[in-house]
Coordinates of C-alpha atoms and ligand atoms in Angstrom, one line a residue:
X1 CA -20.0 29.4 -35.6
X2 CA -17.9 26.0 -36.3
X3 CA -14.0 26.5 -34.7
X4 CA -11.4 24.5 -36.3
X5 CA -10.2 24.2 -33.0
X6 CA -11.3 23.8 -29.3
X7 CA -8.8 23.3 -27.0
X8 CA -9.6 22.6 -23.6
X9 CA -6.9 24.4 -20.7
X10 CA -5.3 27.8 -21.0
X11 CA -1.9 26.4 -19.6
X12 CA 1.5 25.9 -21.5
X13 CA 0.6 23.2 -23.8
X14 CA -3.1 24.3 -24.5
X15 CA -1.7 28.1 -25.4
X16 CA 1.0 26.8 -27.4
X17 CA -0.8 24.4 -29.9
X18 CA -3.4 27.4 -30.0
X19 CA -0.3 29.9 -31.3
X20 CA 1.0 27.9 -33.5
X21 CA -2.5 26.7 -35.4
X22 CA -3.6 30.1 -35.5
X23 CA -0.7 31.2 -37.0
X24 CA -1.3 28.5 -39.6
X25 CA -4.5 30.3 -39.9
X26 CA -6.9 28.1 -38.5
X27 CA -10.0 29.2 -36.1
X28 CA -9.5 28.2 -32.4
X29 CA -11.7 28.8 -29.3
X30 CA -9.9 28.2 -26.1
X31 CA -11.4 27.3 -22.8
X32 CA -10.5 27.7 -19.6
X33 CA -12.3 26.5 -16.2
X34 CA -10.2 29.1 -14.4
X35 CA -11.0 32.7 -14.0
X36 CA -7.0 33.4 -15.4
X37 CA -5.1 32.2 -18.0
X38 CA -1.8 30.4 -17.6
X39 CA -2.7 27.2 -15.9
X40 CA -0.1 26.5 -13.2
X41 CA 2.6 28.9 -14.5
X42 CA 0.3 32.3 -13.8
X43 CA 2.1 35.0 -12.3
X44 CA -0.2 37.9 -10.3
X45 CA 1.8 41.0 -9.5
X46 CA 1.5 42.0 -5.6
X47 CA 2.5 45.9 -5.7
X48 CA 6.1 45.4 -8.1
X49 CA 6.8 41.4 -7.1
X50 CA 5.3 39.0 -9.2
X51 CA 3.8 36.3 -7.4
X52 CA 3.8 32.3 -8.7
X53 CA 0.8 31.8 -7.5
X54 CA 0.8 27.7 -8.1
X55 CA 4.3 27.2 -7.1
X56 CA 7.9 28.3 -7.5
X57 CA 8.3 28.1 -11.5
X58 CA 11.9 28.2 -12.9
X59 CA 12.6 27.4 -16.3
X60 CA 15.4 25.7 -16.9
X61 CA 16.5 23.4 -20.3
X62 CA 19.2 22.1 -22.0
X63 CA 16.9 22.1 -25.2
X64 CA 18.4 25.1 -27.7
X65 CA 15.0 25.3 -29.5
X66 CA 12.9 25.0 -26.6
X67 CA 14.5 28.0 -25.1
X68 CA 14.9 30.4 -28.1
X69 CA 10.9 29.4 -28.8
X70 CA 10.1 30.5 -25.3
X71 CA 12.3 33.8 -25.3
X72 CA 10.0 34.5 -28.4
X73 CA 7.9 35.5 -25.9
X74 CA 9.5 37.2 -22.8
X75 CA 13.1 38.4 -21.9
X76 CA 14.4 36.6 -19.6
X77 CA 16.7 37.1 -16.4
X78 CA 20.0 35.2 -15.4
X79 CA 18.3 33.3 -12.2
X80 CA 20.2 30.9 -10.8
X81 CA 17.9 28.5 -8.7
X82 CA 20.1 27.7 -5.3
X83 CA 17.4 26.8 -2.9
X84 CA 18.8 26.1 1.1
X85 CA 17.5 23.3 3.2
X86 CA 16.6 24.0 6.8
X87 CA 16.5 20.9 8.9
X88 CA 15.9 21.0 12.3
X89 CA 17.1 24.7 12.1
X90 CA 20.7 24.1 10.4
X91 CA 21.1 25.3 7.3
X92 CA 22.5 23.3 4.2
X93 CA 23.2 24.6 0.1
X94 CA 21.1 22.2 -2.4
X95 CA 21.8 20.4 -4.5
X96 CA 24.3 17.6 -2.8
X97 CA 27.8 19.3 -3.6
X98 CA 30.6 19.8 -1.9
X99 CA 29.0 23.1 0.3
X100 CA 26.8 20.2 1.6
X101 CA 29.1 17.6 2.6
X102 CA 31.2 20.2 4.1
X103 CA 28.0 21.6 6.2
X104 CA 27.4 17.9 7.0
X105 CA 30.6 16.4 7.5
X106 CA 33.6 18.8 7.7
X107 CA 34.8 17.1 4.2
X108 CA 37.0 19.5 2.3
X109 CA 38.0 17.8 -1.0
X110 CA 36.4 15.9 -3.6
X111 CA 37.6 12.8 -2.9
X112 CA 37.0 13.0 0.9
X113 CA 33.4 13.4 0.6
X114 CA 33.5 10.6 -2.5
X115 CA 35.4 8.2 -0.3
X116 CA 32.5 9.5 2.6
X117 CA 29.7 8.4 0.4
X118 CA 30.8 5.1 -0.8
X119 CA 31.6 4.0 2.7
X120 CA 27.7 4.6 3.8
X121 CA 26.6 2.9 0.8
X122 CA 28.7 -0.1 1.3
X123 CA 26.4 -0.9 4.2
X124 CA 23.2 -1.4 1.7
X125 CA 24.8 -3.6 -0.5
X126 CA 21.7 -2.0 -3.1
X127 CA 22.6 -3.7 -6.4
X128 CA 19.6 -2.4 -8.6
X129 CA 17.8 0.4 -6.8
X130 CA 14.1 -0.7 -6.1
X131 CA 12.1 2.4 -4.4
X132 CA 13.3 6.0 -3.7
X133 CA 15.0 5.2 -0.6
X134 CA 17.3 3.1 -2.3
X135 CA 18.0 4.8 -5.3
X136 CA 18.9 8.0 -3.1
X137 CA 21.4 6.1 -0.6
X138 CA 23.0 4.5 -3.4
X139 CA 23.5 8.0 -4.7
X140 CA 24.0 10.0 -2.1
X141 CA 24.9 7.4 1.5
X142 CA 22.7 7.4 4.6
X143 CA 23.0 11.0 6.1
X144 CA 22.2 12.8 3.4
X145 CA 18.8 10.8 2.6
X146 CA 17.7 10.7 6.3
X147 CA 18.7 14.4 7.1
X148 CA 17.5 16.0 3.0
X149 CA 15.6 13.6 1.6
X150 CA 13.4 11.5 3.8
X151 CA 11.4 13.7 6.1
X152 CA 10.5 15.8 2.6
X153 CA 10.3 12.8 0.1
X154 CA 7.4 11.1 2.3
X155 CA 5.2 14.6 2.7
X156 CA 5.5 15.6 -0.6
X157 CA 4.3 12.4 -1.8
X158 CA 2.5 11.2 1.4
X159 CA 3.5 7.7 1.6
X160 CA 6.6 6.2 2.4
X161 CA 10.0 6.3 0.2
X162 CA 10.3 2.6 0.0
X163 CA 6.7 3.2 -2.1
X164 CA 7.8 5.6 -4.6
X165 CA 9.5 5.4 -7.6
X166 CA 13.2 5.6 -7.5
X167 CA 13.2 8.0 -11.0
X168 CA 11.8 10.9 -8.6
X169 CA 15.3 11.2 -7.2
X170 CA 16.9 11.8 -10.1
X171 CA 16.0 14.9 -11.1
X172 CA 18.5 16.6 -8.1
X173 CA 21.9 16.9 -9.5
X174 CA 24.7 14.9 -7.5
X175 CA 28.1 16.9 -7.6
X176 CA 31.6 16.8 -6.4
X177 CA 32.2 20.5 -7.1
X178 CA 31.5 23.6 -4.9
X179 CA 28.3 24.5 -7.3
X180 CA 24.7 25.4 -5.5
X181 CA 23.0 25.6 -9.0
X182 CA 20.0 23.4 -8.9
X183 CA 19.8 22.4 -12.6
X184 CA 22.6 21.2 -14.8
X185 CA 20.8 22.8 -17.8
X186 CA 22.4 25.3 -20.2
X187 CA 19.8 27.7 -19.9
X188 CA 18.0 29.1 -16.9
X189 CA 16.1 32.1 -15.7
X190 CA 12.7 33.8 -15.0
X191 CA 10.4 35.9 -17.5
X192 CA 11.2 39.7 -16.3
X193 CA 7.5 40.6 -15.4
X194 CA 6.7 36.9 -14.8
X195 CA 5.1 34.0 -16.8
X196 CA 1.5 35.2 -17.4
X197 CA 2.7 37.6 -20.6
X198 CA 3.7 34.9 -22.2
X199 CA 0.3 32.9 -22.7
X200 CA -1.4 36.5 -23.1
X201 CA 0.9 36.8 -26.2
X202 CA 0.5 33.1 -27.5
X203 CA -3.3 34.3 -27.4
X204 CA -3.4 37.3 -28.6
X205 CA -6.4 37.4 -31.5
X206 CA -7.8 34.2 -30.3
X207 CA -10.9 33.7 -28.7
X208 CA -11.0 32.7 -25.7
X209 CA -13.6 31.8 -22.4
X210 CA -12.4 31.8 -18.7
X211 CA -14.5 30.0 -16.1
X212 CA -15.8 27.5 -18.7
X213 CA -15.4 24.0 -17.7
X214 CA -15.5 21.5 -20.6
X215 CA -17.7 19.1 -18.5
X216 CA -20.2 21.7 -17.6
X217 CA -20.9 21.7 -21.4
X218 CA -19.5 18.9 -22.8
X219 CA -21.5 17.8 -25.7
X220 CA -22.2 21.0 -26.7
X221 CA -18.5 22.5 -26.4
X222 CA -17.1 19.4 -28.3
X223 CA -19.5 19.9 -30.8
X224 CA -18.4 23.3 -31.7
X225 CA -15.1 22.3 -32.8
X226 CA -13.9 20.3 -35.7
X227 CA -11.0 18.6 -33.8
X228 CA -10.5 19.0 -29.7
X229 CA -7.2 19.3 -27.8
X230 CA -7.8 18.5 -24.6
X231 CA -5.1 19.6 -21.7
X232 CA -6.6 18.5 -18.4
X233 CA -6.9 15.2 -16.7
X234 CA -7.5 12.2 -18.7
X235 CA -9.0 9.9 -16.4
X236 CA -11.6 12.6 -16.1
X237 CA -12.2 12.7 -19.8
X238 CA -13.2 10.0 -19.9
X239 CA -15.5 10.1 -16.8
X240 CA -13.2 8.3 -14.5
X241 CA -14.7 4.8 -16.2
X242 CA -11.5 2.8 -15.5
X243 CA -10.7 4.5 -11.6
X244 CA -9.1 7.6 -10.4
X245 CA -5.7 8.1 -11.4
X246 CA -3.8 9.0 -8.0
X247 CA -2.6 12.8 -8.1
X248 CA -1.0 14.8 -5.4
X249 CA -2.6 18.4 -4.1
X250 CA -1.1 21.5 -3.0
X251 CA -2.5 23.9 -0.5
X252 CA -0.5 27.5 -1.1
X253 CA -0.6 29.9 1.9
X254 CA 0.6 33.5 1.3
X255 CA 1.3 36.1 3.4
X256 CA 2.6 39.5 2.6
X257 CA 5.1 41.0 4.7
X258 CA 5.9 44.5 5.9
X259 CA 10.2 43.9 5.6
X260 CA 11.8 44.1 2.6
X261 CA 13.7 40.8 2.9
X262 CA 12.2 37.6 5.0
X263 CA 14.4 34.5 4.4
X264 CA 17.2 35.9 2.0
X265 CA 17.0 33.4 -0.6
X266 CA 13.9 32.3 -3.1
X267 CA 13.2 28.9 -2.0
X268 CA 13.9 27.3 1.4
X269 CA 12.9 23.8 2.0
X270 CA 12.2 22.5 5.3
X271 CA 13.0 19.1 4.8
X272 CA 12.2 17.7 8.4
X273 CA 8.9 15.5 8.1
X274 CA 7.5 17.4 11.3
X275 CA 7.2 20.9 9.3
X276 CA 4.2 20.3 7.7
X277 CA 5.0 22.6 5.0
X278 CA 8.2 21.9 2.0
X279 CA 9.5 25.0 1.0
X280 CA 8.5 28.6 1.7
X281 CA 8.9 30.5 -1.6
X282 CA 9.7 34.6 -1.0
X283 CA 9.0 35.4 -4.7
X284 CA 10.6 39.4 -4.8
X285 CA 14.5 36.9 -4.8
X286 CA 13.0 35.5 -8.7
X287 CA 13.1 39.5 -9.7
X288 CA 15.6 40.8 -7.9
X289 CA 13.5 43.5 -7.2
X290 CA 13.5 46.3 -4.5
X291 CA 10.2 46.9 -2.9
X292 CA 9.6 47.8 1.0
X293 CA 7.4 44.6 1.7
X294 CA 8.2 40.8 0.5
X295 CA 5.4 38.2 -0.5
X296 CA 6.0 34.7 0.8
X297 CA 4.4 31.2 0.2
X298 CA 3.9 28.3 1.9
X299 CA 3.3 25.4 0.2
X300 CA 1.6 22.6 1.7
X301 CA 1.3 18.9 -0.2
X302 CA -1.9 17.7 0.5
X303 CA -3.9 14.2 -0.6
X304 CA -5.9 14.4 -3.8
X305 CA -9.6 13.5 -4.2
X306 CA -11.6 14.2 -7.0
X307 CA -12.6 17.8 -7.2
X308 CA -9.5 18.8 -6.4
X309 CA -6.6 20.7 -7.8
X310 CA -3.9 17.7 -9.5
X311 CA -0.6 18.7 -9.5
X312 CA 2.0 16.0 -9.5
X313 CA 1.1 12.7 -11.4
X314 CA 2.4 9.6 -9.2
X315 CA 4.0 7.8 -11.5
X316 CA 4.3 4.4 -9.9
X317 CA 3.7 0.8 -11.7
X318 CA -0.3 0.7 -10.8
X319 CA -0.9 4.5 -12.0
X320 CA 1.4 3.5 -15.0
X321 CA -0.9 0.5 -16.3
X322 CA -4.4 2.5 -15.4
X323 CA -3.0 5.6 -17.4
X324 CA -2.0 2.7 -19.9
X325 CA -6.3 1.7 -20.2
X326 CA -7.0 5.6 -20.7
X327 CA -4.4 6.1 -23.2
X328 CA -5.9 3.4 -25.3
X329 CA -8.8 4.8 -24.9
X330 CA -7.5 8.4 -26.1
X331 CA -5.8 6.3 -29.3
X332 CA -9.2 5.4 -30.3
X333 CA -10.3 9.1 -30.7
X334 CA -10.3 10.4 -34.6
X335 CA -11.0 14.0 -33.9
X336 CA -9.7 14.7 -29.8
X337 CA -6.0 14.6 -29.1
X338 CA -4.7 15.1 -25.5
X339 CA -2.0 16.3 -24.3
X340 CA 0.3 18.3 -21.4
X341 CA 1.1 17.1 -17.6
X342 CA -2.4 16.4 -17.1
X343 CA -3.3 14.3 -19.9
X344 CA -0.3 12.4 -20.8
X345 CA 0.0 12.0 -16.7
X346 CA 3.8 13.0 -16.7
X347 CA 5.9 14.8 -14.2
X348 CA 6.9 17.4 -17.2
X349 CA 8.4 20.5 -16.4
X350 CA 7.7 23.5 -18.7
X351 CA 10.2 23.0 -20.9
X352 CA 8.6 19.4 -21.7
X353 CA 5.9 20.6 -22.1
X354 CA 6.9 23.2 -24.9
X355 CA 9.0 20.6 -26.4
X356 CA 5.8 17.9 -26.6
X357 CA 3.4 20.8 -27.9
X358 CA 6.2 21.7 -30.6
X359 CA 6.3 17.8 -31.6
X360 CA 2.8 17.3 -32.0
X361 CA 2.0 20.6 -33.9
X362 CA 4.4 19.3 -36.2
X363 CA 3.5 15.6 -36.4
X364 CA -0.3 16.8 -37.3
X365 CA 1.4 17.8 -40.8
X366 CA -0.4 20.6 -41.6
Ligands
FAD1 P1 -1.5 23.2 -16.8 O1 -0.7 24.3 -16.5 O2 -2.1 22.4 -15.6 O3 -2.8 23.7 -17.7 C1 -4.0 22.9 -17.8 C2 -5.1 23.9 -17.9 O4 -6.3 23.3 -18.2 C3 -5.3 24.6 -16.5 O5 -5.4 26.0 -16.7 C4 -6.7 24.0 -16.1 O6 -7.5 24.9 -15.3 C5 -7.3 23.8 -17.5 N1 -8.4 22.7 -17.4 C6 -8.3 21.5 -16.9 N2 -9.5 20.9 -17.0 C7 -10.3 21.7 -17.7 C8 -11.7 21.6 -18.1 N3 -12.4 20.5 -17.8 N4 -12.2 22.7 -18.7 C9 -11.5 23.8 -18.9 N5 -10.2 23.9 -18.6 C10 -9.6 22.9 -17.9 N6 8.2 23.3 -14.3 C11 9.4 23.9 -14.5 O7 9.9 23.8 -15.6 N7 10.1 24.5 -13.5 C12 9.6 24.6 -12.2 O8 10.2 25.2 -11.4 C13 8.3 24.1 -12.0 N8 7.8 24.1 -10.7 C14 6.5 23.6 -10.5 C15 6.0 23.7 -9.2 C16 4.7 23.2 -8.9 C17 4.2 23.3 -7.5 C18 4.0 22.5 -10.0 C19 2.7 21.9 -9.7 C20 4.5 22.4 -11.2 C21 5.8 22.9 -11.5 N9 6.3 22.9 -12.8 C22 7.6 23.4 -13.0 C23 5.7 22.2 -13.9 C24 4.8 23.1 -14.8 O9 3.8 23.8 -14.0 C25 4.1 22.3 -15.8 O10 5.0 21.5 -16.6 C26 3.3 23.1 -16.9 O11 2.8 24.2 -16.3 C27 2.2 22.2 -17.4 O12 1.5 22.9 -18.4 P2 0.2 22.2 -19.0 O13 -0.4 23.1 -20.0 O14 0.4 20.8 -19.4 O15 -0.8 22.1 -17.7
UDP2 N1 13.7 16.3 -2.7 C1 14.1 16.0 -1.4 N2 14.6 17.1 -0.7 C2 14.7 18.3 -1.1 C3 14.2 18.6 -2.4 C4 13.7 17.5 -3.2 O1 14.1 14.9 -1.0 O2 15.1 19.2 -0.4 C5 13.1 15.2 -3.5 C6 11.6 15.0 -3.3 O3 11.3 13.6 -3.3 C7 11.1 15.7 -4.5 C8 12.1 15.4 -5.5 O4 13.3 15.4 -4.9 O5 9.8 15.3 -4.8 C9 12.1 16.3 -6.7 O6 12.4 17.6 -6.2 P1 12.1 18.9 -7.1 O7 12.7 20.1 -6.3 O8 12.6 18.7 -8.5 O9 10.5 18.9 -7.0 P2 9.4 19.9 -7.6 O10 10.0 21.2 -7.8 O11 9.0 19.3 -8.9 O12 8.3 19.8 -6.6

């Protein structure tokens, strides 16, 4: 049987475009080298808590559309993300706001801690920020990027933050107000009974194959398909031709605990660079629910090599001009069209991602 439609990854994107086309009645077969659904957003319920079992997952956007397409799907809960930062065994509220600069520096108004920061930054003299380290102590002054940012910016990333991209930094909110939300957006929260429902619902009626890897098959699966979307990594599309595109891996480490309440909050980052872990997630604080035991995660960044799991793109210059090579590659293409974190190689959060699905559903003009 011919499919309008393969599309390669079970994930956001992938489930979304295969929604939306079947609902425009065409014939789709989705496949998925996993043995779940849901890409990096599944949720696995441990006994009433529902684990994120490839990372904390918040959703969070400012984007009206984006979220009333997503609440299509789930109801969501009122969670406000406030992670705390242990370092070196002190505790401090995240983002940078005035709880922090009190924690660090006894600072009680506004323009104490302003006059605080500017002072540290004086000493840089950074014009135009060039790497992360600069870009965060022209934000934030000197403390705060040694004692929040450094020791946690260079093992999430494993290299040094004079060799990242500043734009990483910016994604933490800077405020002058007593405010421990994490995100600035309108909308927040978490699906009540987690993520996984969601993609279950987008696919509902559409045929679909778990532990099927495109390139086990590739001729073959391509073949079966009028046009292809294809959601995982690009470089490996197309057979790595050009180089590896640099990712970075996670390793996750759970562990189930017989107390009903381990670290009081959902996320805690250890931001020291001795911890080898970032954050340990306790995923029951995303629910608010009451159980007798708690489910915990470590989550340690590890180097990527081919084979393995790629979760962050690093989006430096040299990865920027290789994807560049790929992407004209993928231009060229008449019937395959990529697309999601993995294929357009962009540090998208989820509602990105539903917000670049949406745009090219409706740029195919069908
Ligand atoms: P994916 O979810 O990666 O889906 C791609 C799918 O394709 C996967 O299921 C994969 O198995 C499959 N696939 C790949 N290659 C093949 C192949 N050859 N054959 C068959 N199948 C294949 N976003 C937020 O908004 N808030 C957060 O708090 C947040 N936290 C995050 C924490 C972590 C640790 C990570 C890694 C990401 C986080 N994100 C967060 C980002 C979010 O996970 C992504 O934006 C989103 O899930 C990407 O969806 P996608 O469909 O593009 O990719
Ligand atoms: N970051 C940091 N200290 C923290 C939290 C974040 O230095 O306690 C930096 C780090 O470089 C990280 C970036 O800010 O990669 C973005 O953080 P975010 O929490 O958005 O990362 P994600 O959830 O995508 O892993």
């Amino acid at each position: 049987m011919k499919y309008d439609y393969l599309i390669v990854g079970s994930g956001l994107f992938g489930s979304i475009c295969a929604h939306e086309l079947n609902k425009k009645g065409f014939k789709i077969l989705v496949v998925e080298k996993r043995n779940h659904l849901a890409g990096n957003i599944y949720t696995q319920e441990n006994n009433g808590i529902q684990v994120h079992k490839y990372g904390a997952h918040i959703f969070h956007t400012n984007n009206k559309l984006v979220w009333d397409y997503i609440n299509r799907f789930a109801e969501f809960n009122r969670f406000t993300n406030s992670p705390i930062a242990n370092y070196k065994g002190k505790l401090f509220n995240l983002p940078f706001n005035m709880n922090t600069f009190y924690q660090l520096w006894g600072v009680k108004t506004p323009d104490e801690a302003y006059r605080k920061i500017e002072e540290q930054k004086k000493v840089f003299h950074i014009e135009k920020p060039r790497n992360l380290e600069e870009q965060a102590i022209s934000l934030i002054g000197k403390d705060i990027y040694e004692i929040l940012i450094k020791g946690y910016t260079e093992k999430q990333w494993g290299r040094k933050a004079t060799e990242l991209p500043p734009f990483i930094i910016n994604r933490l909110p800077v405020r002058f107000t007593f405010d421990n939300n994490y995100f600035n957006d309108k909308y927040q929260g978490i699906p009540i009974g987690g993520y996984t429902q969601i993609i279950v619902k987008m696919l509902e009626g559409i045929d679909v194959k778990l532990n099927t890897d495109l390139f086990e098959n590739k001729q073959k699966l391509l073949d079966s398909a009028e046009k292809v979307i294809f959601t995982g990594p690009i470089d490996e599309f197309y057979d790595y031709q050009y180089g590896a595109l640099e990712y970075r891996s996670l390793l996750f480490e759970n562990e189930i605990i017989n107390e009903p309440n381990y670290q009081g909050n959902a996320v805690v980052n250890y931001t020291e660079y001795e911890i080898p872990y970032t954050r340990i997630i306790e995923h029951k604080h995303f629910d608010y629910v009451e159980t007798e035991h708690t489910v915990i995660t470590r989550e340690y960044p590890k180097d990527w090599k081919i084979g393995d799991e790629a979760y962050y793109p690093i989006n430096d210059d040299k990865n920027a001009k290789l994807y560049k090579k790929y992407k004209e590659l993928a231009d060229r293409e008449t019937r395959i069209h990529f697309g999601g974190r993995l294929a357009e190689y962009k540090y998208y959060d989820m509602h990105h991602v539903i917000d670049s699905a949406l745009k090219f559903i409706d740029n195919l003009k069908l």
